[in-house]
Coordinates of C-alpha atoms and ligand atoms in Angstrom, one line a residue:
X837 CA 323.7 132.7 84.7
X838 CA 320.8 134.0 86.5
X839 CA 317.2 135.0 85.3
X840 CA 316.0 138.8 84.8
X841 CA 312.6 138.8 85.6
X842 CA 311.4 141.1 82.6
X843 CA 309.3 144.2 83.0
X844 CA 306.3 142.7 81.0
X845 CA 305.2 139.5 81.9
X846 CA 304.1 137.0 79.6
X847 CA 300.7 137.6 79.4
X848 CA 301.0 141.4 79.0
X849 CA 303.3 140.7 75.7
X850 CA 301.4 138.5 74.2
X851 CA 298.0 140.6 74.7
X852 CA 299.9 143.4 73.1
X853 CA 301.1 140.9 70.5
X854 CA 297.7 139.8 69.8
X855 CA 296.4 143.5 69.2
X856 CA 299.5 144.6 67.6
X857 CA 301.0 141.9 65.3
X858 CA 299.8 140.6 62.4
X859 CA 298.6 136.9 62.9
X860 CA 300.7 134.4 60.4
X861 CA 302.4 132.2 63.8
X862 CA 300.4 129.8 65.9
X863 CA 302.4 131.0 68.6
X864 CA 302.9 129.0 72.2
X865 CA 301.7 131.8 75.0
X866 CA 304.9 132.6 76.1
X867 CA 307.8 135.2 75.2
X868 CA 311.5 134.2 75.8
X869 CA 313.5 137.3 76.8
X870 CA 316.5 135.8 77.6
X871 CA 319.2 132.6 76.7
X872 CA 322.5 131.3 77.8
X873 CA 323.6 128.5 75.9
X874 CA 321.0 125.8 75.6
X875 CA 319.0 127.5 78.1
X876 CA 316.4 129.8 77.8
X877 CA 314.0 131.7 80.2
X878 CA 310.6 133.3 79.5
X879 CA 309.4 137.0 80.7
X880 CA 308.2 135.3 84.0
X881 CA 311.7 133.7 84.6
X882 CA 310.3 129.9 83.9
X883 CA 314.1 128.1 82.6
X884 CA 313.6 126.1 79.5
X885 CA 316.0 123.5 77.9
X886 CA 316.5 124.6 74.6
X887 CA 316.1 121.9 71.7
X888 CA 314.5 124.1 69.1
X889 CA 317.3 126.5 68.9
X890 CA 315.7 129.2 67.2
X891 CA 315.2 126.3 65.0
X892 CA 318.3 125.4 63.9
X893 CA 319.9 128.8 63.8
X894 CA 321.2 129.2 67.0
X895 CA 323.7 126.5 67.0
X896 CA 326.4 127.6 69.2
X897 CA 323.8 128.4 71.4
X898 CA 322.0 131.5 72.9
X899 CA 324.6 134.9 73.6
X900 CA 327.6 133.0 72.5
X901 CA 330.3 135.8 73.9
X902 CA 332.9 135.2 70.8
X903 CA 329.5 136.0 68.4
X904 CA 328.3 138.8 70.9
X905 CA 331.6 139.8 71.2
X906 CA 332.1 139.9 66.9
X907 CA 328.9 141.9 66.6
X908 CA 329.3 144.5 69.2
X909 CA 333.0 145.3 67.9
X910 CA 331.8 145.7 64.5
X911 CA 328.7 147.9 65.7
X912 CA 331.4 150.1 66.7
X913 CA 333.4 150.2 63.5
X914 CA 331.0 150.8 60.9
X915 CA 327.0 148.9 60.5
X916 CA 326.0 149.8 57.0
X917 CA 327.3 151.4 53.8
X918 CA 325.5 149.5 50.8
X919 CA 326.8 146.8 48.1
X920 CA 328.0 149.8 45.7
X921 CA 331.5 149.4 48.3
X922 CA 333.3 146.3 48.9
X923 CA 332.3 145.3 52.4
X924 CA 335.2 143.4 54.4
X925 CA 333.4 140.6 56.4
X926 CA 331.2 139.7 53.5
X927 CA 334.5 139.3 51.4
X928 CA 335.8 137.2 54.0
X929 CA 333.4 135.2 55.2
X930 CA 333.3 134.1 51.0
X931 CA 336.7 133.3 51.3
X932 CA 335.8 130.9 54.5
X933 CA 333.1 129.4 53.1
X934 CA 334.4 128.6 49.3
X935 CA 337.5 127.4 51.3
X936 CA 335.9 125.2 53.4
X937 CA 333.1 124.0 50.2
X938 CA 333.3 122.6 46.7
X939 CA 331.8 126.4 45.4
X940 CA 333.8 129.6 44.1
X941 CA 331.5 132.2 44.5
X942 CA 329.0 133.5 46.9
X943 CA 326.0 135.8 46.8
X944 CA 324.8 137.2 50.2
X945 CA 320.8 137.6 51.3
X946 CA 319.3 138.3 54.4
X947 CA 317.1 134.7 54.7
X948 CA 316.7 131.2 53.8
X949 CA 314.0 132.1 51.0
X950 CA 315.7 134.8 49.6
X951 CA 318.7 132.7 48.7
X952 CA 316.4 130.3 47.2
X953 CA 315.5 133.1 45.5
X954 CA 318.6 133.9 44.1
X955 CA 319.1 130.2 43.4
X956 CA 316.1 130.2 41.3
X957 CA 317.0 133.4 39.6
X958 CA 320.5 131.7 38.7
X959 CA 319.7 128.7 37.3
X960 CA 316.9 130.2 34.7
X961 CA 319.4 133.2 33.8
X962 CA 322.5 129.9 33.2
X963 CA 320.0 127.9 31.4
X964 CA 318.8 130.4 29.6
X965 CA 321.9 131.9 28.2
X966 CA 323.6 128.7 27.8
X967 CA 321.0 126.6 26.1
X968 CA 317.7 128.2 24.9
X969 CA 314.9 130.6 26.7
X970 CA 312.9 127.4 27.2
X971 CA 314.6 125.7 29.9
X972 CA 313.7 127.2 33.1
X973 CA 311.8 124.4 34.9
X974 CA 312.8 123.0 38.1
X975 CA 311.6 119.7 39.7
X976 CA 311.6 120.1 43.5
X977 CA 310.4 117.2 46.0
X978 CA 307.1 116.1 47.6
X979 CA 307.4 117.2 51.4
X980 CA 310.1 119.7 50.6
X981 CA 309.9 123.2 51.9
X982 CA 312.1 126.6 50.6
X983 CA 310.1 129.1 51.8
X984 CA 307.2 131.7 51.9
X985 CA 307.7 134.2 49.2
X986 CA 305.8 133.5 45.9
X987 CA 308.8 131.6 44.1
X988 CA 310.3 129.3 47.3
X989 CA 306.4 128.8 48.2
X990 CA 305.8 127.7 44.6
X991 CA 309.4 125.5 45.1
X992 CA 307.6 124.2 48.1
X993 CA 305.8 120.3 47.6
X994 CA 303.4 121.0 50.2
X995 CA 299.6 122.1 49.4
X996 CA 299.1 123.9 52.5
X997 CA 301.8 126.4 52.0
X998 CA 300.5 127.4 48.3
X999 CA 297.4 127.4 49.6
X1000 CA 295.5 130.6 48.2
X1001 CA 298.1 132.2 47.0
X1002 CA 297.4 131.0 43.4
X1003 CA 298.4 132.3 40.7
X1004 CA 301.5 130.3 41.4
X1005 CA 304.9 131.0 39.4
X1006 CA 304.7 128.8 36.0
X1007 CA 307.7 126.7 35.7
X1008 CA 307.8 124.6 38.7
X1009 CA 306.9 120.4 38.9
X1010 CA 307.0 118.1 41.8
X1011 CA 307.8 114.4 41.9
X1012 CA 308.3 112.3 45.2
X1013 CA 311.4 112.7 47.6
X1014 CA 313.9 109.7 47.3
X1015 CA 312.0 108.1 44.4
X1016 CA 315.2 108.0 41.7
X1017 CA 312.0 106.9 38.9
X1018 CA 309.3 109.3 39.5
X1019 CA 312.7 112.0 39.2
X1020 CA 313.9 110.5 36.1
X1021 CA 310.6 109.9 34.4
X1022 CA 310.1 114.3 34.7
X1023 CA 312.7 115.3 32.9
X1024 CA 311.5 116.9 30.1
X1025 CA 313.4 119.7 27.1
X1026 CA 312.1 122.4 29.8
X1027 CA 314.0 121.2 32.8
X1028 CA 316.8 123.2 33.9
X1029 CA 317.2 121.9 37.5
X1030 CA 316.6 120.2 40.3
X1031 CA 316.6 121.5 43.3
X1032 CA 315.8 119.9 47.1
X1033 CA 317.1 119.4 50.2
X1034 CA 319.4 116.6 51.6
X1035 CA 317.8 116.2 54.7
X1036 CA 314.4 117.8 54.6
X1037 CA 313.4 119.5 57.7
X1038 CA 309.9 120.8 58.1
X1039 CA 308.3 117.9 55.9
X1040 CA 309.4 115.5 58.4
X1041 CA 313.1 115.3 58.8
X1042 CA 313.3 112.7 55.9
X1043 CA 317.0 112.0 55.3
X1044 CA 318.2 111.6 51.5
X1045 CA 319.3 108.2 50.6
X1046 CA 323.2 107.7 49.5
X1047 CA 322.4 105.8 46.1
X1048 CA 319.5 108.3 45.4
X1049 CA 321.4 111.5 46.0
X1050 CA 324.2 109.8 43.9
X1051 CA 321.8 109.0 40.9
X1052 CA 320.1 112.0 41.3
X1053 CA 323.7 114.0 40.6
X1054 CA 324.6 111.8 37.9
X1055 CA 321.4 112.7 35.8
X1056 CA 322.0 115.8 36.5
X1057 CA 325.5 115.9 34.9
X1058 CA 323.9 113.7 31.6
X1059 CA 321.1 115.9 31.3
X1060 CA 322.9 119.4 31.7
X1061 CA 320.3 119.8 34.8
X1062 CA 321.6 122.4 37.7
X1063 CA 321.3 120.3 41.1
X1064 CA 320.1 122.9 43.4
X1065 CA 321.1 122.2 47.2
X1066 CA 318.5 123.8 49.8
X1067 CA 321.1 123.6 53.0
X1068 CA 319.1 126.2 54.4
X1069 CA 317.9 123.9 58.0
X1070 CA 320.6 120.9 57.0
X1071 CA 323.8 122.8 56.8
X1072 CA 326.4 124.6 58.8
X1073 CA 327.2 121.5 60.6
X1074 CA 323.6 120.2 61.6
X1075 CA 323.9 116.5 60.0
X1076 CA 327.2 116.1 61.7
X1077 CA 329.2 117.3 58.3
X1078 CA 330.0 121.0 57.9
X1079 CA 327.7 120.8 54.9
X1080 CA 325.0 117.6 54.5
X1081 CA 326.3 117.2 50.5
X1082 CA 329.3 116.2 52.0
X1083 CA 327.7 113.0 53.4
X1084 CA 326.7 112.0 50.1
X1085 CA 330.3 112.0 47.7
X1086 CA 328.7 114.7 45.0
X1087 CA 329.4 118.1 43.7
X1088 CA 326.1 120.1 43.5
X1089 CA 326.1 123.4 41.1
X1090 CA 324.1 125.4 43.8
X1091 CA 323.8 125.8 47.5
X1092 CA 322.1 127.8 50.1
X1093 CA 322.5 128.4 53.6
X1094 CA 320.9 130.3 56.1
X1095 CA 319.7 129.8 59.9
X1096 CA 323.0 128.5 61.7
X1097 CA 325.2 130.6 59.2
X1098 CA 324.6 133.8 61.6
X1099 CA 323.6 132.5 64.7
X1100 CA 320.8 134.7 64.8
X1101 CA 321.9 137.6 62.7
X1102 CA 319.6 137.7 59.5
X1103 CA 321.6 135.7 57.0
X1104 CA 321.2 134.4 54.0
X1105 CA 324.0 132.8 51.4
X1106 CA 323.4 131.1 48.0
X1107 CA 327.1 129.6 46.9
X1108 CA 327.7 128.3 43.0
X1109 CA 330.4 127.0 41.2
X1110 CA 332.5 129.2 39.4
X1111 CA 330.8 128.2 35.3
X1112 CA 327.0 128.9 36.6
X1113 CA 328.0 131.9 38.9
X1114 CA 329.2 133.8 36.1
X1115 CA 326.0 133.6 34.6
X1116 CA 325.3 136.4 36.6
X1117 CA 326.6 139.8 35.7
X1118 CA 326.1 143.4 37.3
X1119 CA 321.6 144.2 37.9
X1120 CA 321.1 140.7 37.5
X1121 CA 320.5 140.4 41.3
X1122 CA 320.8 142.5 44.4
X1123 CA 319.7 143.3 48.0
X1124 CA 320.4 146.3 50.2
X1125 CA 321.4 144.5 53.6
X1126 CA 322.2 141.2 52.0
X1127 CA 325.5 140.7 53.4
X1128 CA 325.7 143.3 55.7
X1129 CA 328.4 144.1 58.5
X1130 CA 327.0 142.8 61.0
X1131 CA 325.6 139.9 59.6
X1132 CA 328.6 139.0 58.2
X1133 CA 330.8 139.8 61.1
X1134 CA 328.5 137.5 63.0
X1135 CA 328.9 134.6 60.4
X1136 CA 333.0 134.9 60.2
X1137 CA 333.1 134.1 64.0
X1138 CA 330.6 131.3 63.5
X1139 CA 332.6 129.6 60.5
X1140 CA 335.1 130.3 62.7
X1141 CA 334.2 128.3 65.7
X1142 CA 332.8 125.9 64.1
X1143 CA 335.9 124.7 62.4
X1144 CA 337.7 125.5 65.3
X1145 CA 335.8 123.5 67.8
X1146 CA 335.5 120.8 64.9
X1147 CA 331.4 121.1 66.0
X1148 CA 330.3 119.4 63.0
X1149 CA 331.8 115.9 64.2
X1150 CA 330.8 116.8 68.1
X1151 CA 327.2 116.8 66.2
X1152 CA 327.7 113.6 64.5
X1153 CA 328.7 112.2 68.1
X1154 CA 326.0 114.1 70.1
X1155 CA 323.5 113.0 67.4
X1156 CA 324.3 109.3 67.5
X1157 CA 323.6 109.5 71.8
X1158 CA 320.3 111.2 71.5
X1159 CA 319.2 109.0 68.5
X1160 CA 320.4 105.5 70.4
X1161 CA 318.5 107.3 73.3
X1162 CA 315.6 107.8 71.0
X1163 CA 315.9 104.1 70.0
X1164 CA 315.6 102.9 73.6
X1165 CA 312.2 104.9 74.3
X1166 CA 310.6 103.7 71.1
X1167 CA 311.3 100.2 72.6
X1168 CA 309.8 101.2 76.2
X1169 CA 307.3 103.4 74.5
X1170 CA 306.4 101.4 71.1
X1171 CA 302.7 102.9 71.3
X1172 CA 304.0 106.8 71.3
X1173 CA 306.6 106.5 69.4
X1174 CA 306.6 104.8 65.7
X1175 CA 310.4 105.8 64.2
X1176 CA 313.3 107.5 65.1
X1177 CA 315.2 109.2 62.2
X1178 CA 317.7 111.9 61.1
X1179 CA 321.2 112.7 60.6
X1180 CA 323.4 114.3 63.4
X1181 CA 321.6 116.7 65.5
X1182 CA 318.3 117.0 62.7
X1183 CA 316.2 114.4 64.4
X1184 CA 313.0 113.8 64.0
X1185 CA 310.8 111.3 65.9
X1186 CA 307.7 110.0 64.3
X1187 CA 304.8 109.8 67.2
X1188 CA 301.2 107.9 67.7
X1189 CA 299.1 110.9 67.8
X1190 CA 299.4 114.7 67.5
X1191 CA 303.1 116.7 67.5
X1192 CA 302.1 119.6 68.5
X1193 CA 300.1 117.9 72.0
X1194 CA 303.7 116.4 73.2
X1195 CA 305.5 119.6 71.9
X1196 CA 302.9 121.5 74.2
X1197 CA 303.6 119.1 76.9
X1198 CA 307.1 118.8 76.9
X1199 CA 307.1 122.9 77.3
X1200 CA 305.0 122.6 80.3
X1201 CA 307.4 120.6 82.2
X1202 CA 310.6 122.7 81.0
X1203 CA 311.5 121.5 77.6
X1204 CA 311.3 123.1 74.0
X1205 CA 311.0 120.9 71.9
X1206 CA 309.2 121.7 67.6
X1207 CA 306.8 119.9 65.6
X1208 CA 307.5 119.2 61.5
X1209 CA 304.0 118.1 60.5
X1210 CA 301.3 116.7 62.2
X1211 CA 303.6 113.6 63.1
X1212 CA 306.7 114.4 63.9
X1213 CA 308.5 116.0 67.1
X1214 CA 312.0 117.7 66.1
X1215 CA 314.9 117.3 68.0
X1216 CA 317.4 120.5 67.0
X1217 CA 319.9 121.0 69.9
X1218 CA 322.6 123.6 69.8
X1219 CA 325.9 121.8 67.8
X1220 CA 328.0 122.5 71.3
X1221 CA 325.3 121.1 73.4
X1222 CA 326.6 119.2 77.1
X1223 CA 325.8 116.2 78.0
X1224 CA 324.0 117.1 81.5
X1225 CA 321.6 119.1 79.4
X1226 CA 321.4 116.6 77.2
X1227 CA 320.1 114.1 79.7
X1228 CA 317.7 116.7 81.4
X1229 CA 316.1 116.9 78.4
X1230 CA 315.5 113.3 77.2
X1231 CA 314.4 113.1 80.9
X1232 CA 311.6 115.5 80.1
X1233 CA 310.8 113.8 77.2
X1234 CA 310.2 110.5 78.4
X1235 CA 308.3 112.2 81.5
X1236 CA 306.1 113.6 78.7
X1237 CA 306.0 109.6 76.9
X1238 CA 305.1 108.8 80.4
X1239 CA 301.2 110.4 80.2
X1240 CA 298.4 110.1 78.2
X1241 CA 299.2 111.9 75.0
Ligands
LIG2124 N1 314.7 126.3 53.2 C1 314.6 125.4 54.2 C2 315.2 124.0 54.0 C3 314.1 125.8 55.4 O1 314.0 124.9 56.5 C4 313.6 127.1 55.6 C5 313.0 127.6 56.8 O2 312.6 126.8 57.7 C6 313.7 128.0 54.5 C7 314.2 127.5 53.3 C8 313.2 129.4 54.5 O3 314.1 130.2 55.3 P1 313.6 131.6 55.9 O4 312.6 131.4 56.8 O5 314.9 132.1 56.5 O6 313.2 132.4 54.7

């Protein structure tokens, strides 16, 4: 496809962006106007390889025409009536995902926090009416991160996104991420659920262990505990498994999805099982464009592929290549790179030095490329990533290894 130069350039948008947009982004100094794919281009017409992805949302890649396509025909049919009417998409898109899950019910949002929201809001309204008005504590991990409103940033194990924001919602405790003890040991009469993610993305892309997410589920089920499944970054194929529990052999009460579920279209999902969905009951929870038309017309034809094009395993496959690839750099580049990890396409690679200095490099030469935390660079490829572009941009990458970092 070829490149539109756009009418502003770079510098002109982000001089207006500057004066005109509140500042809460360190933001790179350039403005993407259009994608294909993998590929991306910015207002000058510079091509990019794409490995952020919108990160992790656009993972059938940028314009897909069968997405495009889903949106633009149901733009023409009707865009918005309100959650007093049935909507169609949003009923069938439920249907796909409970089909295709271990769930019975779904509740649509518009983002990843605001199904964590709705997640949180679940489990203290089940606790609550099953067992007594003082269980509404949930344990959530070191590292972990469920967003910015004032209940996912209080879910959040990480200081510097609770940061003066205090007071912080009462009810919340920490304990490490895959330390089965330090879990255990907090349990207390107030706990009503756990809640974390399998693979954690923006604390590092630190990947569950089997036997811990296995304990983990079992005290759940002995201590009448909710276990609470943040799939917002890890699901929708990502890890190489339509959903990252499924890796793991458990039945989680609670999950939420987000990001990939809408390739782009603001979409949120928070899925339960059938005895703690009921726990909700009409103005218990609501949201005017939570699972709106075109959001969920836009999700149907991502299920859709997805399952279709079996992407999840192509992730798995993909994944293995670029972490073996990985594997083979740490060993030519052992003082830049200190560990390779991840699961399917969420990879992570551990550096000597500053992320965001090779993520800045790696963008100057071509590549996009994200950091989670000060150590880690983030590989996130589109699910239906080729080869060839696959190659170009491990070439980058080690072209970046290759200087001074
Ligand atoms: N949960 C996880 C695991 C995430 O990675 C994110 C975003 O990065 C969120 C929640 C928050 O999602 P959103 O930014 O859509 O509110």
């Amino acid at each position: 496809m070829g490149m539109k130069v756009s009418v502003m350039s770079n510098q002109e948008i982000l001089d207006a962006g500057k004066k005109y947009i509140m500042n809460t982004y360190g933001r790179f100094p350039i403005a993407l106007t259009q994608g294909q794919g993998s590929r991306v281009w910015d207002a000058d017409g510079k091509e990019y390889v794409d490995f952020v992805a919108g990160l992790a949302v656009t993972s059938l890649g940028h314009c897909h025409p069968e997405v495009t396509g889903a949106i633009h025909e149901q733009c023409q049919a009707l865009v918005h009536t309100s959650n007093l009417y049935w909507i169609k998409p949003q009923v069938e898109l439920a249907k796909m995902l409970v089909e295709n899950s271990d769930f019975d019910k779904v509740f649509f949002a518009n983002s990843g926090a605001e199904a964590n929201e709705g997640a949180i809001k679940l489990a203290r309204k089940h606790s609550k009416l099953k067992f007594c008005s003082d269980k509404y504590e949930i344990i959530t991990m070191s590292k972990s991160f469920h967003g910015r409103t004032m209940a996912t940033l209080t879910a959040t194990g990480q200081e510097k996104v609770q940061k003066g924001f205090d007071p912080l919602l009462e009810g919340f405790k920490y304990v490490p991420f895959n330390d089965y003890e330090a879990l255990a040991g907090a349990v207390g009469d107030k706990t009503c659920a756990v809640m974390l993610e399998p693979v954690q993305g923006e604390g590092g892309v630190n990947v569950a262990d089997k036997d811990y997410l296995q304990k983990v589920a079992k005290l759940c089920r002995e201590k009448d505990l909710l276990l609470i499944l943040d799939e917002v970054q890890c699901g929708m194929g990502r890890t190489g498994r339509l959903f990252a529990y499924q890796h793991y052999g458990i039945k989680p009460h609670i999950m939420t999805l987000a990001k990939a579920l809408g390739n782009g279209t603001a979409i949120g999902a928070m899925l339960a099982v059938d005895e703690v969905a009921g726990s909700f009951q009409p103005g218990d929870h609501a949201s005017t464009f939570g699972g709106n038309y075109l959001a969920t017309a836009a999700g149907k034809k991502v299920l859709e592929i997805m399952l279709r094009e079996n992407l999840a395993a192509k992730a798995a496959e993909m994944g293995s290549y670029i972490m073996e690839e990985l594997s083979r750099l740490k060993g030519l580049y052992p003082d830049k790179i200190a560990e390779v990890r991840g699961l399917g396409l969420l990879i992570g690679i551990e550096v000597h030095g500053e992320s965001l200095s090779i993520v800045k490099k790696a963008m100057d030469k071509g590549l996009l490329l994200s950091a989670a935390g000060t150590q880690v660079v983030r590989f996130l490829p589109a699910l239906n990533v080729d080869l060839e572009t696959v190659k170009l941009g491990l070439k980058i990458f080690e072209e970046v290894l290759k200087e001074d970092l």
